[in-house]
PDB file of C-alpha atoms in Angstrom:
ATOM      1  CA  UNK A1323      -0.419  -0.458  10.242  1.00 73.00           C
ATOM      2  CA  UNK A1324       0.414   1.670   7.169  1.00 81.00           C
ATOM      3  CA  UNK A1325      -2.030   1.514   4.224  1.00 90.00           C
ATOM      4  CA  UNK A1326      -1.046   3.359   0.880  1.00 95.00           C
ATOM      5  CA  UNK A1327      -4.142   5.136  -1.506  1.00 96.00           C
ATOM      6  CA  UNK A1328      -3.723   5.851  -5.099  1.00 96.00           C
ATOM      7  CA  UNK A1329      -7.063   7.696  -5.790  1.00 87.00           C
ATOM      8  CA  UNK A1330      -6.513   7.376  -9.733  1.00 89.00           C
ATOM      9  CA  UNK A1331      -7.739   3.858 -10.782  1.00 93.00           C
ATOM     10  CA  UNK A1332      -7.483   4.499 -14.874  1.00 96.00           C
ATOM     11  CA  UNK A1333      -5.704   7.017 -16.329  1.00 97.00           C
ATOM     12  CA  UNK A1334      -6.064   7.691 -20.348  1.00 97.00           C
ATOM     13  CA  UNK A1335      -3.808   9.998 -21.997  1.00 97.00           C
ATOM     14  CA  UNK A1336      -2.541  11.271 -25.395  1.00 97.00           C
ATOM     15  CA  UNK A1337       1.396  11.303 -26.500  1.00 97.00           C
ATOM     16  CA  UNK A1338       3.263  14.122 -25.064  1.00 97.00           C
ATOM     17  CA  UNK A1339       0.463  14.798 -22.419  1.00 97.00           C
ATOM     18  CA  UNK A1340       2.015  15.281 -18.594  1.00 97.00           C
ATOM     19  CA  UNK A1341       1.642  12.786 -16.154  1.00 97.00           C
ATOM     20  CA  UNK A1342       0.775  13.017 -12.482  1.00 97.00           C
ATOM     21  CA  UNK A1343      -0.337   9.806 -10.292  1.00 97.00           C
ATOM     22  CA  UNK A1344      -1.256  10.491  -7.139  1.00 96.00           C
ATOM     23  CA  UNK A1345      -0.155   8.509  -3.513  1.00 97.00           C
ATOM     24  CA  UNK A1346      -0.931   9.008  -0.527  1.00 96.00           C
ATOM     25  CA  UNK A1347       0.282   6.880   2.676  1.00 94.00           C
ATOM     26  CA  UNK A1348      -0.647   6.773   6.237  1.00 91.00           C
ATOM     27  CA  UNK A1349       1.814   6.302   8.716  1.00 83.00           C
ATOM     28  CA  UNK A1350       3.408   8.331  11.220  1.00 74.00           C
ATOM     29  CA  UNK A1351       6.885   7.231  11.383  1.00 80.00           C
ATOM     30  CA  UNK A1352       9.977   6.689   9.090  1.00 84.00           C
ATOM     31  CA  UNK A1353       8.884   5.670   5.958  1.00 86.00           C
ATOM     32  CA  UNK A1354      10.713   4.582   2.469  1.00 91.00           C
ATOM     33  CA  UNK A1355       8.598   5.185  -0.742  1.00 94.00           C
ATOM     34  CA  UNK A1356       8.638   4.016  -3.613  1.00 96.00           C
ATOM     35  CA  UNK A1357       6.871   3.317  -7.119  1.00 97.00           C
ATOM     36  CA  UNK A1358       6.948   0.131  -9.091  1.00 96.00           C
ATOM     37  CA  UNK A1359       5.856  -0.206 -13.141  1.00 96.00           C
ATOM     38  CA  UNK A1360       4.488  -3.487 -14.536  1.00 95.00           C
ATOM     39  CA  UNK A1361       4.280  -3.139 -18.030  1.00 94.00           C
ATOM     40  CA  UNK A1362       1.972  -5.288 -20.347  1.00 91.00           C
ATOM     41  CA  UNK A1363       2.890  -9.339 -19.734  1.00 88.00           C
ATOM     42  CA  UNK A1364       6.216  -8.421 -17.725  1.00 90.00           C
ATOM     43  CA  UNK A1365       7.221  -8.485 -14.153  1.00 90.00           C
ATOM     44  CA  UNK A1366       7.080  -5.644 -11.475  1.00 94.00           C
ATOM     45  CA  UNK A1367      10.069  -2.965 -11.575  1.00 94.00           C
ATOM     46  CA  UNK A1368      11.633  -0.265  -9.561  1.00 94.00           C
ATOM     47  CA  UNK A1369      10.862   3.006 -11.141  1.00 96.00           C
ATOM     48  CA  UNK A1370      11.930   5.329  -8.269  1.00 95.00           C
ATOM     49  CA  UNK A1371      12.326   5.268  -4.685  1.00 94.00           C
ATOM     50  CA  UNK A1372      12.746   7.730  -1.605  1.00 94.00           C
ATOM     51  CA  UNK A1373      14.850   6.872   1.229  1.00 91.00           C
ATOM     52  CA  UNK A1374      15.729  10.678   2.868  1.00 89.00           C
ATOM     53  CA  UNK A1375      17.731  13.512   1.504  1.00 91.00           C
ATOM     54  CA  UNK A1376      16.161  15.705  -1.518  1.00 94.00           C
ATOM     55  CA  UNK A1377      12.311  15.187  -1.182  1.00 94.00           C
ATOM     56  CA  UNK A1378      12.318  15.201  -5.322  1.00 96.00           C
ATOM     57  CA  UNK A1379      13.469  11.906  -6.405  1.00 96.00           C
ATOM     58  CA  UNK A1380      14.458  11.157 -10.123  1.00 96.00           C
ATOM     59  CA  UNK A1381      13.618   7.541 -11.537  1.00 94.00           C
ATOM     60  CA  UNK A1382      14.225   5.766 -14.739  1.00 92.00           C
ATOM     61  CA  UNK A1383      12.592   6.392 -17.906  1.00 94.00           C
ATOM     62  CA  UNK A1384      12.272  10.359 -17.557  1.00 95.00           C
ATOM     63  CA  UNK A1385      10.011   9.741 -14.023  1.00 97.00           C
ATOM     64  CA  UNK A1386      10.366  11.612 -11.182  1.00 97.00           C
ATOM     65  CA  UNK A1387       8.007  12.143  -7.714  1.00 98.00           C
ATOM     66  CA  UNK A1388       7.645  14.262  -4.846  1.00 96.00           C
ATOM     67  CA  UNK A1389       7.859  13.464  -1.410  1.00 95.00           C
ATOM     68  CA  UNK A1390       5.783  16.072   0.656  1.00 94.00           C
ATOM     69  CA  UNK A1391       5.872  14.792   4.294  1.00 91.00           C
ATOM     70  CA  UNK A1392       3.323  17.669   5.385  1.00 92.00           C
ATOM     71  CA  UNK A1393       0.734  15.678   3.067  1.00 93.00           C
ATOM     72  CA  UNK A1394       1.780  12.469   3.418  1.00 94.00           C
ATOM     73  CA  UNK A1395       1.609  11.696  -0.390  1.00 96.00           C
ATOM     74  CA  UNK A1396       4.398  10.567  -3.097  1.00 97.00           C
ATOM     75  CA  UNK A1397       3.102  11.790  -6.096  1.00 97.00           C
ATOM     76  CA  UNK A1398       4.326  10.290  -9.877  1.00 97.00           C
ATOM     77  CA  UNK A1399       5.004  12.745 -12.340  1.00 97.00           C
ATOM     78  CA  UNK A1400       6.309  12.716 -15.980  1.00 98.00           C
ATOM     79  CA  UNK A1401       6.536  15.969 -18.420  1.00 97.00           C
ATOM     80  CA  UNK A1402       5.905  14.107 -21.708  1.00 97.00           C
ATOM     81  CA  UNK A1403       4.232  10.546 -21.363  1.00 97.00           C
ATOM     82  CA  UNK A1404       4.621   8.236 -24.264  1.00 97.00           C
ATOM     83  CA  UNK A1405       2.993   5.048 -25.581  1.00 96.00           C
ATOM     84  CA  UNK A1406       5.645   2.482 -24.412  1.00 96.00           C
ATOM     85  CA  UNK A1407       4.508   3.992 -21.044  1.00 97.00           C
ATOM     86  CA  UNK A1408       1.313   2.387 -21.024  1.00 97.00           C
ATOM     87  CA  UNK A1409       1.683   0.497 -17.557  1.00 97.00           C
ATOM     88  CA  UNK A1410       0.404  -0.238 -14.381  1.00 97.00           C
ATOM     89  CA  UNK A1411       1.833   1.573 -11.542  1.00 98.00           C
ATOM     90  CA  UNK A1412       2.211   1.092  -7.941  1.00 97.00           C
ATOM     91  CA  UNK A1413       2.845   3.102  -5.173  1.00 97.00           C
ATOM     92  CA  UNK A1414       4.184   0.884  -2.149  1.00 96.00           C
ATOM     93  CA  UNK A1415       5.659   1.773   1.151  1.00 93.00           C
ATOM     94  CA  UNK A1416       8.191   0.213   3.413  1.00 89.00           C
ATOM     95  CA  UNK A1417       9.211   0.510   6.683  1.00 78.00           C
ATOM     96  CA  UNK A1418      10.964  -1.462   9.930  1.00 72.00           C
ATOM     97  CA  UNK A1419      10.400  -4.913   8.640  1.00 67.00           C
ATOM     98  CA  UNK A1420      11.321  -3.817   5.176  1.00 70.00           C
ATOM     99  CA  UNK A1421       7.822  -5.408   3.557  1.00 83.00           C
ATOM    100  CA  UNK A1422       6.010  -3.400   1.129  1.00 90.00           C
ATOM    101  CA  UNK A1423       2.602  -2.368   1.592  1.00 93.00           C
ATOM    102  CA  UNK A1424       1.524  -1.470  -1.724  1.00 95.00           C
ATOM    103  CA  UNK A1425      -1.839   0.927  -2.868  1.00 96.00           C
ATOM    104  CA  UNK A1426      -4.171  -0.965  -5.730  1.00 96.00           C
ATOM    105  CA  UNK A1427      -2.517   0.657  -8.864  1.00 97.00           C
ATOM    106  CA  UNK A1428      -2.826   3.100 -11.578  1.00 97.00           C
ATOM    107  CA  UNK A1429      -3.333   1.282 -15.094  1.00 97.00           C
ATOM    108  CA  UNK A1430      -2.062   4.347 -17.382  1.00 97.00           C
ATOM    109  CA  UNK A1431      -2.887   3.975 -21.139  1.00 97.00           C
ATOM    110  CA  UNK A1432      -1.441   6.214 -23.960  1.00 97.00           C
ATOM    111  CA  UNK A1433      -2.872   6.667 -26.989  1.00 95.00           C
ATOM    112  CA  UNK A1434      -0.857   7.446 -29.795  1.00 90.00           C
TER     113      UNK A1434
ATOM    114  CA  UNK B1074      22.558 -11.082 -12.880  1.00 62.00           C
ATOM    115  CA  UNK B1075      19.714 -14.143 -12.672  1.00 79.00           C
ATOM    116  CA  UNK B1076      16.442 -12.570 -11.585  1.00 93.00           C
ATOM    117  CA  UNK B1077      14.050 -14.120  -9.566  1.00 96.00           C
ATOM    118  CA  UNK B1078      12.562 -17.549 -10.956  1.00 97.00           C
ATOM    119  CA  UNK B1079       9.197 -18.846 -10.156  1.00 97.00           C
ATOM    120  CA  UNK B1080       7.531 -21.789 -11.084  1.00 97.00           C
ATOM    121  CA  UNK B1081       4.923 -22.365 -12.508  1.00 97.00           C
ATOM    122  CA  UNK B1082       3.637 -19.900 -14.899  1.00 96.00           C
ATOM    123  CA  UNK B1083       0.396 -20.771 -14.703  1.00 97.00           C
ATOM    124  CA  UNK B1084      -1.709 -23.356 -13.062  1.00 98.00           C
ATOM    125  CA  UNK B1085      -5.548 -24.575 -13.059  1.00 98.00           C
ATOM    126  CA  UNK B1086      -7.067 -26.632  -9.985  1.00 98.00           C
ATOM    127  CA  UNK B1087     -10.333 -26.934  -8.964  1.00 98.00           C
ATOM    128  CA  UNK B1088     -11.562 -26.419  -5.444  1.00 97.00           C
ATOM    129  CA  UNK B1089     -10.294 -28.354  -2.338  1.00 97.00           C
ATOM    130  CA  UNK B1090      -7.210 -29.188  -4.703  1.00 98.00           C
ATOM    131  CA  UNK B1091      -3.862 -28.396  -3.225  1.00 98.00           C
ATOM    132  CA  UNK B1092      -1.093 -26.373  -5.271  1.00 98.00           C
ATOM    133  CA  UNK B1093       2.393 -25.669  -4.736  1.00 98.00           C
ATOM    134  CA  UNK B1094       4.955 -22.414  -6.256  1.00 98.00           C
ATOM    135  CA  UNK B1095       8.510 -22.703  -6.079  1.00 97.00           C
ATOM    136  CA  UNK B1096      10.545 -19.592  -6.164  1.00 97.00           C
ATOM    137  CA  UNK B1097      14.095 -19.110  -6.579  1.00 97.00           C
ATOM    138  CA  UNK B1098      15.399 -15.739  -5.414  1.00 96.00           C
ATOM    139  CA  UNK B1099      18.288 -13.809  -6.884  1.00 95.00           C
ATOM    140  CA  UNK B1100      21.624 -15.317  -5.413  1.00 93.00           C
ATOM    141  CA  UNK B1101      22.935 -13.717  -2.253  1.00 91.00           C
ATOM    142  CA  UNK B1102      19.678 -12.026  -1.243  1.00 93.00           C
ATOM    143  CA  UNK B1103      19.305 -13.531   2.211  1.00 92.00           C
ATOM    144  CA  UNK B1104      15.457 -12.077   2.395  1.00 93.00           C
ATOM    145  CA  UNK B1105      12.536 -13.727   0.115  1.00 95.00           C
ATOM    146  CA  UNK B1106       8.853 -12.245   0.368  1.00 96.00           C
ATOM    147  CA  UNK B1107       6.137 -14.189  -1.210  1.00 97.00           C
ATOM    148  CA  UNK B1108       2.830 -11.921  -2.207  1.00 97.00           C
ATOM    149  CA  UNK B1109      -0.443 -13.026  -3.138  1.00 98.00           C
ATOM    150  CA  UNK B1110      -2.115  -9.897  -5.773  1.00 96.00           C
ATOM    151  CA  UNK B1111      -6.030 -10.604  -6.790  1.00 95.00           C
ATOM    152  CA  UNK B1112      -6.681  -8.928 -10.219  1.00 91.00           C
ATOM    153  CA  UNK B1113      -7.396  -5.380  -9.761  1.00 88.00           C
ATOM    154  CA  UNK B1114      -5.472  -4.785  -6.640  1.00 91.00           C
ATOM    155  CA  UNK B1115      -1.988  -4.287  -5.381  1.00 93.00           C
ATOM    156  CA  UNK B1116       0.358  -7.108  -4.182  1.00 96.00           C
ATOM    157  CA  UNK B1117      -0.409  -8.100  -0.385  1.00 95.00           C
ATOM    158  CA  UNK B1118       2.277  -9.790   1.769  1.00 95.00           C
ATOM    159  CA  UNK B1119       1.481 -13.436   2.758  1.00 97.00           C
ATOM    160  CA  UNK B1120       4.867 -14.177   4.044  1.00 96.00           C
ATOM    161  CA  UNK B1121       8.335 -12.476   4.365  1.00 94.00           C
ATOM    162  CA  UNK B1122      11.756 -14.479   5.283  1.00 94.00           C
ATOM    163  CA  UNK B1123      14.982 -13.652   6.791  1.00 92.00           C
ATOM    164  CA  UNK B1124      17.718 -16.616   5.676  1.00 90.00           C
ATOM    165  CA  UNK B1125      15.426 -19.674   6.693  1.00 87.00           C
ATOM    166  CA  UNK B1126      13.372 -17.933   9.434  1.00 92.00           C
ATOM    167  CA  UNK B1127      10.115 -16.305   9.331  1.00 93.00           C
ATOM    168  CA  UNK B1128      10.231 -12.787   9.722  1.00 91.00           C
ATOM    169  CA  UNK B1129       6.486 -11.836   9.407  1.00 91.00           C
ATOM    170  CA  UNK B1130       3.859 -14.183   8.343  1.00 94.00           C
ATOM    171  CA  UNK B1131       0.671 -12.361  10.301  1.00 92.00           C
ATOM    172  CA  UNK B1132      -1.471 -12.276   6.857  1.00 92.00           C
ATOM    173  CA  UNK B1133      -0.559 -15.540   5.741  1.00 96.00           C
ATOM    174  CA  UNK B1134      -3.901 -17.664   6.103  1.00 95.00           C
ATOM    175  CA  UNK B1135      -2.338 -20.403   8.355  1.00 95.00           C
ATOM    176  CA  UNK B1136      -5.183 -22.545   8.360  1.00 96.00           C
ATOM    177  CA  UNK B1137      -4.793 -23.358   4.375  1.00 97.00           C
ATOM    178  CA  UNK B1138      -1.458 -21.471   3.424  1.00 98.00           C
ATOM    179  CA  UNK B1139       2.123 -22.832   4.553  1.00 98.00           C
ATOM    180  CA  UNK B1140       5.267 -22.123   3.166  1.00 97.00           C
ATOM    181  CA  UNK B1141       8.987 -22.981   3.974  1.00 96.00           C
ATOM    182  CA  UNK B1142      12.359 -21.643   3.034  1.00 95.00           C
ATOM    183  CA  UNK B1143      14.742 -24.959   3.379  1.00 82.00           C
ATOM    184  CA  UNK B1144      18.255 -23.773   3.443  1.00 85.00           C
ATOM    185  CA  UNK B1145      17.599 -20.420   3.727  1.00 84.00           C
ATOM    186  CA  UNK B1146      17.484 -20.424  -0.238  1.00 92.00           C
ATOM    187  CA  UNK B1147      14.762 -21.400  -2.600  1.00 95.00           C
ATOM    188  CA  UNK B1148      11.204 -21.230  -1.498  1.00 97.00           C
ATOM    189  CA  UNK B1149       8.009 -23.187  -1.641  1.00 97.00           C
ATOM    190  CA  UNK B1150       4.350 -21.813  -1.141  1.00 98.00           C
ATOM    191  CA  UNK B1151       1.489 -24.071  -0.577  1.00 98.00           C
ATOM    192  CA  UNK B1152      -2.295 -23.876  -0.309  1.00 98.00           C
ATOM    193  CA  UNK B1153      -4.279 -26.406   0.738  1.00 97.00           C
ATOM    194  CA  UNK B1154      -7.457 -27.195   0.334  1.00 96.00           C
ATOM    195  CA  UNK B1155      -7.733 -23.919  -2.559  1.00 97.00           C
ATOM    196  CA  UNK B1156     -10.811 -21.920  -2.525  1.00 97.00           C
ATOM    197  CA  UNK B1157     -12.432 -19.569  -5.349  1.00 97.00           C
ATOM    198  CA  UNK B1158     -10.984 -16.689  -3.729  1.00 97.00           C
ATOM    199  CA  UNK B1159      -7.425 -17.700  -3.766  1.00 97.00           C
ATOM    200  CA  UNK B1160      -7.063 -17.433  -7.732  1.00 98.00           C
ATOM    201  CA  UNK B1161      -4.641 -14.655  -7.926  1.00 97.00           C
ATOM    202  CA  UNK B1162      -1.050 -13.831  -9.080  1.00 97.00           C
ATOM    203  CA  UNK B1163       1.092 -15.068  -6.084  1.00 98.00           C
ATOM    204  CA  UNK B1164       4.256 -12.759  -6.932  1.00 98.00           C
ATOM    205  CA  UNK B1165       8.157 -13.878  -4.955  1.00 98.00           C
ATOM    206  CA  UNK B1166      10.465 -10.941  -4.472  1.00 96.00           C
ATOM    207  CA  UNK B1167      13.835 -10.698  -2.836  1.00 95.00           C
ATOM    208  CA  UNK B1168      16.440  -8.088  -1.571  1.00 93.00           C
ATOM    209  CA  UNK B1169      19.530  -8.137   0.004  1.00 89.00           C
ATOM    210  CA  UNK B1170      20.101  -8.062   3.757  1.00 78.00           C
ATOM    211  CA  UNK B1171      19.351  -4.294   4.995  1.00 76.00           C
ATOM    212  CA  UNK B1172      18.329  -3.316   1.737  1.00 80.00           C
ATOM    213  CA  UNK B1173      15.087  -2.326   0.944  1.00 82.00           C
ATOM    214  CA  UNK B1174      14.809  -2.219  -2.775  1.00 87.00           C
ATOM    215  CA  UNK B1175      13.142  -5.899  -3.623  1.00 92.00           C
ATOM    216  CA  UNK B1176      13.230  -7.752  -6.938  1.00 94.00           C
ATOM    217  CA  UNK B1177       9.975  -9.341  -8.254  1.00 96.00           C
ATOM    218  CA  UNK B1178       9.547 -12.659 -10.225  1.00 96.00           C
ATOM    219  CA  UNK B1179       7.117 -12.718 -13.034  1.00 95.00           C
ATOM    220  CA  UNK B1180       4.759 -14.655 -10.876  1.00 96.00           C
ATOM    221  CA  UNK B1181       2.525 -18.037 -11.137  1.00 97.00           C
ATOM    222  CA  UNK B1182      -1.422 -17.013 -11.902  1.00 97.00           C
ATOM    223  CA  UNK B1183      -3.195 -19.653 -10.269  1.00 98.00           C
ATOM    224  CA  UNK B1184      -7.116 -20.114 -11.469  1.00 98.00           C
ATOM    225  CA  UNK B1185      -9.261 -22.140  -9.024  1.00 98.00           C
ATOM    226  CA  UNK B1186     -12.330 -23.277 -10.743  1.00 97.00           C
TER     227      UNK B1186
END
């Protein structure tokens, strides 16, 4: 079975600080990655995802990640973090059955 | 486009209680997923379904959990008798057939005192 790790549990930054979450999977076949934002009271969202094709994948809200199949990881990144970024964030996993298997999260909080 | 609904927001029981969630998935999206997330961890699959049929249910905790998808539409979760360690956020989701890309509900945070 896969199992995803995001090794950063808390992550405090100031405005216009760069952003880097790490994720790591484990799983040996085909996999789809992706990251998912829940901001403060709202639901979970799609930031990004990787299917195949350029291993750098662009997301909403100025996000991008990596996907480096040699290390098995799916890292977040973001030049210039803000305050309405303060979130939780997710790294999850899919593959066959199309499930997500999601690591426990990244609460990110920006101070002004 | 609707998003997913979920019912209820909230809800309070007390041990050996039963509780139900309702979700309604975006329309057209033949697959619903229910997930169960305890504070401070990531969402964990109970249940995933395919129109009406279950697809993959092998974390679902069969002995208190059940859920059904009636019409291969909206969904209902159960748990019965609740324990202490069921008081989580149990999150719905839906995609589209071959899709992967799912769409969350806001969830129901159930409390079990």
């Amino acid at each position: 079975a896969q199992s995803v790790s995001q090794h950063n549990h808390h992550v405090i930054l100031s405005e216009a600080a760069s952003l880097e979450l790490g994720c790591n999977y484990s799983y040996g076949g085909t996999v789809n990655l992706f990251w998912y934002v829940q901001y403060p009271g709202q639901h979970l969202q799609l930031l990004l995802k990787y299917f195949s094709g350029d291993p750098l994948v662009k997301g909403i809200k100025g996000f991008e990640a990596e996907f480096i199949k040699s290390k098995f990881s799916f890292n977040l990144r973001k030049p210039s973090v803000q305050w309405s970024d303060t979130a939780e964030y997710f790294c999850a996993v899919a593959t066959g059955r199309r499930a997500l298997t999601f690591g426990s999260g990244t609460r990110l909080q920006v101070q002004p | 486009e609707a998003g997913v609904a979920q019912s209820p927001r909230y809800k309070i029981i007390e041990k050996r209680q039963s509780v139900a969630f309702w979700c309604n998935p975006i329309s057209g999206h033949a697959t619903l997923y229910w997930y169960q997330q305890i504070l401070g961890q990531g969402p964990k699959l109970l249940i995933q379904f395919q129109n009406n049929g279950v697809v993959d249910d092998s974390q679902l905790p069969k002995d208190r959990f059940s859920a059904e998808r009636l019409k291969g539409v909206d969904s209902t979760l159960k748990i019965q008798p609740a324990k202490l360690e069921d008081s989580a956020v149990y999150l719905c989701a839906s995609s589209q057939p071959g899709i992967y890309e799912q769409y969350f509900g806001p969830g129901t945070r159930l409390t079990v005192t």
